[in-house]
Amino acid sequence: MNLAQGVQLVSFAILALMTLGAALGVVLLSNIVYSAFLLGGVFISISGIYILLNADFVAAAQILIYVGAVNVLILFAIMLVNKREDFPAVNSGSWSRKGATALVCFGLFALLGTMVLVTPWSLDLSGAIANTVLTIGQHFFSDFLLPFELASILLLIAMVGAIILARRDFIPEKSSKAETETPVLTLPERPRTLASVGSSNKED
Amino acid sequence: MVRAILAPSKRPNKHLAWQMNTGIDLQGNFLQTLKDIGLPAGVAKALWIPLPLFLMLVTATVGVLVVVWLERKISAAAQQRIGPEYAGPLGVLQPVADGVKLVFKEDTLSSKSDRWLFTLGPVVVVIPVFLSYLIVPFGQNLVITDLNVGIFLWIALSSITPIGLLMSGYASNNKYSLLGGLRAAAQSISYEIPLAFAVLAIVMMSNSLSTIDIVQQQSGYGVLGWNIWRQPVGFIIFWIAALAECERLPFDLPEAEEELVAGYQTEYSGMKFALFYLGSYVNLVLSALIFAILYLGGWESPIPIEKLAGLLGVGETTPWLQAIAAAIGITMTVLKAYLLVFLAILMRWTVPRVRIDQLLNLGWKFLLPVSLVNLLLTAALKLTFPFAFGG
């Protein structure tokens, strides 16, 4: 075993420990903010494992998308709503609940484990690809064209949905019956007018 | 003769092509020397690995000292003051004095703050910035790693920073801090997208993500070959987005002192504050360096040295010419970067701060569409004029 292999082994051990530890922390900690930050740790450790597998582009993309976008959005959502309240512990006496959870988790683990062991992986041991970006791009536009386009359509749908949810003025106003109800439970925000660009210009 | 700009980069031929040999192979020389002494190759390699990393750490920190001094002096000049003058000649030791003060300052911890996240926040902010120096080339061979994913690594790493800002904002147990952290994260993710699109246009022209290839694609014609002429819109987008990412003044909302005291830094003092301070200035220098590499030809001088040497009849591989070329390369990179830093500092005293809604509107409704159009235009130009746009 030469120097490079030793370094690789040690880094893999550290990264695996980090991934498992952080993932357990995400699940087991009661503070949701800690869980969200540890999720970022899991993503970064996984990107380290990608680097060990010579997948440099995938590793960088993992950091950019999962840490930089997904995890930041999760944290954003938590911090905008979190009031730092201590949640009362759920009825911990019932063993049936814990038993069912354990059963489901173990079942999933067994399923995934069998899948990993049974699938005939086509391993390519010829060494690192010189230009991973080029190879990935060529695959995207030849034999993986359909999944690639489907994924982009899915993202487009999600984006349109998010825009419609964010711009509530496209949703038609409720009938006047709703206005007669007591406005106790409305959100403390400015009432929104039916805004369209042309009409607001005229008003100005 | 037009080969330098036209030929797509052929990485395996790196050490064969005429122009690519201008740097000095420090690593090879170092390893050879150690082997000559009698050390095994593995040990020599292991001894070499920490050297460039340490050198880069020192370079980044010294760069920060210089920038802090420049910031104080130029700000003073902009306001018709004198600025620091007693600490050393012309006050050059003032940043050192600042640093020493911060080291000895008491490290306070506000009550009911989250001790772990509070400590970890500045660390998460600083580490990605220093890591990004891995891909900054100062010459053909003067780079820590010439990665395939080069510039993409910088974009990916800079996206980690908002997590640290959110972390410190949340852990401070202070409303201003939390608001500052949220603002910083919102600003950072909004401006990352136009930044990435501007970089993508450059990458499209140079057919590679590697910073070395990006500079080489601009080389050969001196100042005329730089990307700034081919990407006039892209470089403005990049500069605005880079200023926003660095939280420099037109966009320093996360720490807007009239509104938020000091944003996410409010509760910090001592070394933890120093980390934020260091991180922000290192990030500024890094952005300026990357700007110089992407748009201003990196280590290329305005008049190509190879052409001059050719006129004088000096061979490409002459040792003293290589040494001079490497020195000029480093000087050029640093000079361009500090010119941009100077611009950033002048802008600080020229442009008023924008409001948060103006900031987000500018990012999402102006920069994003413009950068998309710029990307499409670059693709179209690349297909139409492959000789000029990297075909």
Short mmCIF file of C-alpha atoms in Angstrom, two decimals, chain B residues 77-219:
data_model
loop_
_atom_site.label_atom_id
_atom_site.label_comp_id
_atom_site.label_asym_id
_atom_site.label_seq_id
_atom_site.Cartn_x
_atom_site.Cartn_y
_atom_site.Cartn_z
CA ALA B 77 -8.40 60.48 0.19
CA ALA B 78 -11.98 60.31 -1.04
CA GLN B 79 -13.08 62.27 2.01
CA GLN B 80 -10.08 64.66 1.96
CA ARG B 81 -8.63 63.26 5.16
CA ILE B 82 -5.12 61.95 5.76
CA GLY B 83 -5.95 58.52 7.08
CA PRO B 84 -3.60 56.37 9.16
CA GLU B 85 -0.18 57.97 9.37
CA TYR B 86 1.58 57.16 12.66
CA ALA B 87 1.81 53.35 12.56
CA GLY B 88 4.81 52.84 10.32
CA PRO B 89 5.67 54.87 7.22
CA LEU B 90 2.43 56.18 5.67
CA GLY B 91 0.53 54.09 8.21
CA VAL B 92 1.29 50.77 6.53
CA LEU B 93 1.39 49.01 9.91
CA GLN B 94 -2.15 50.13 10.78
CA PRO B 95 -3.80 46.87 9.61
CA VAL B 96 -1.29 44.90 11.68
CA ALA B 97 -2.21 47.04 14.67
CA ASP B 98 -5.90 46.37 13.96
CA GLY B 99 -5.22 42.65 13.80
CA VAL B 100 -3.22 42.62 17.04
CA LYS B 101 -6.00 44.55 18.75
CA LEU B 102 -8.57 42.02 17.63
CA VAL B 103 -6.42 39.12 18.80
CA PHE B 104 -6.15 40.52 22.33
CA LYS B 105 -9.75 41.65 22.58
CA GLU B 106 -12.04 39.79 24.96
CA ASP B 107 -14.06 37.11 23.28
CA THR B 108 -17.57 37.80 24.52
CA LEU B 109 -20.54 35.49 24.33
CA SER B 110 -23.97 37.01 24.69
CA SER B 111 -26.38 35.39 27.11
CA LYS B 112 -28.65 32.63 25.82
CA SER B 113 -26.72 32.50 22.57
CA ASP B 114 -25.96 29.16 21.03
CA ARG B 115 -22.31 28.58 21.89
CA TRP B 116 -21.53 25.94 19.26
CA LEU B 117 -23.22 27.56 16.30
CA PHE B 118 -21.88 30.95 17.40
CA THR B 119 -18.31 29.64 17.21
CA LEU B 120 -18.82 27.61 14.07
CA GLY B 121 -20.46 30.42 12.05
CA PRO B 122 -17.32 32.49 11.30
CA VAL B 123 -15.35 29.32 10.55
CA VAL B 124 -17.89 28.18 7.96
CA VAL B 125 -17.75 31.65 6.39
CA VAL B 126 -13.96 31.80 6.14
CA ILE B 127 -12.91 28.29 5.10
CA PRO B 128 -14.60 28.18 1.64
CA VAL B 129 -13.06 31.54 0.75
CA PHE B 130 -9.55 30.31 1.50
CA LEU B 131 -10.24 27.01 -0.28
CA SER B 132 -11.19 28.92 -3.42
CA TYR B 133 -7.59 30.13 -3.72
CA LEU B 134 -6.80 26.59 -4.93
CA ILE B 135 -7.80 27.49 -8.45
CA VAL B 136 -6.32 30.99 -8.77
CA PRO B 137 -3.42 30.86 -11.23
CA PHE B 138 -0.58 33.36 -11.06
CA GLY B 139 1.22 31.87 -14.05
CA GLN B 140 1.24 28.87 -16.34
CA ASN B 141 2.47 26.53 -13.61
CA LEU B 142 1.96 28.81 -10.64
CA VAL B 143 -1.31 27.39 -9.42
CA ILE B 144 -2.00 24.97 -6.61
CA THR B 145 -4.23 22.66 -8.64
CA ASP B 146 -5.30 22.94 -12.24
CA LEU B 147 -8.67 21.28 -11.79
CA ASN B 148 -10.97 20.26 -14.58
CA VAL B 149 -13.86 21.89 -12.80
CA GLY B 150 -11.78 24.97 -11.91
CA ILE B 151 -14.04 27.96 -11.95
CA PHE B 152 -17.10 25.86 -11.10
CA LEU B 153 -15.42 24.94 -7.82
CA TRP B 154 -15.27 28.63 -6.94
CA ILE B 155 -18.99 29.06 -7.62
CA ALA B 156 -19.80 25.93 -5.61
CA LEU B 157 -17.62 26.93 -2.66
CA SER B 158 -18.92 30.48 -2.54
CA SER B 159 -22.41 29.05 -2.13
CA ILE B 160 -21.45 27.58 1.26
CA THR B 161 -20.88 31.02 2.80
CA PRO B 162 -24.59 31.90 3.36
CA ILE B 163 -24.90 28.86 5.64
CA GLY B 164 -22.25 30.31 7.92
CA LEU B 165 -23.98 33.70 7.87
CA LEU B 166 -27.34 32.13 8.74
CA MET B 167 -25.61 30.13 11.46
CA SER B 168 -24.05 33.15 13.13
CA GLY B 169 -27.18 35.24 12.69
CA TYR B 170 -29.31 32.60 14.32
CA ALA B 171 -26.91 31.73 17.12
CA SER B 172 -26.48 35.34 18.28
CA ASN B 173 -29.95 35.39 19.87
CA ASN B 174 -30.51 38.90 18.55
CA LYS B 175 -33.18 40.12 16.19
CA TYR B 176 -30.82 42.35 14.22
CA SER B 177 -28.39 39.49 13.80
CA LEU B 178 -31.07 37.13 12.57
CA LEU B 179 -32.39 39.72 10.11
CA GLY B 180 -28.86 40.43 8.92
CA GLY B 181 -28.17 36.73 8.43
CA LEU B 182 -31.39 36.22 6.50
CA ARG B 183 -30.67 39.25 4.33
CA ALA B 184 -27.15 38.03 3.64
CA ALA B 185 -28.41 34.61 2.60
CA ALA B 186 -31.15 36.06 0.40
CA GLN B 187 -28.71 38.43 -1.27
CA SER B 188 -26.13 35.73 -1.77
CA ILE B 189 -28.46 33.24 -3.43
CA SER B 190 -30.05 35.94 -5.61
CA TYR B 191 -26.77 37.16 -7.04
CA GLU B 192 -25.17 33.75 -7.41
CA ILE B 193 -27.33 32.99 -10.44
CA PRO B 194 -26.34 35.98 -12.64
CA LEU B 195 -22.75 35.43 -11.50
CA ALA B 196 -22.85 31.81 -12.62
CA PHE B 197 -24.42 32.78 -15.96
CA ALA B 198 -21.73 35.39 -16.59
CA VAL B 199 -19.05 32.79 -15.84
CA LEU B 200 -20.85 30.27 -18.04
CA ALA B 201 -20.62 32.60 -21.03
CA ILE B 202 -16.84 32.78 -20.54
CA VAL B 203 -16.63 29.02 -20.13
CA MET B 204 -18.58 28.57 -23.32
CA MET B 205 -16.04 30.65 -25.21
CA SER B 206 -12.99 28.91 -23.79
CA ASN B 207 -14.42 25.36 -23.98
CA SER B 208 -13.11 24.58 -20.52
CA LEU B 209 -13.81 25.21 -16.87
CA SER B 210 -10.12 25.26 -15.99
CA THR B 211 -8.80 28.69 -15.07
CA ILE B 212 -5.53 28.00 -16.91
CA ASP B 213 -7.38 27.30 -20.15
CA ILE B 214 -9.54 30.38 -19.69
CA VAL B 215 -6.44 32.57 -19.50
CA GLN B 216 -4.75 30.79 -22.39
CA GLN B 217 -7.76 31.34 -24.59
CA GLN B 218 -7.26 35.09 -24.08
CA SER B 219 -3.52 35.06 -24.71
#
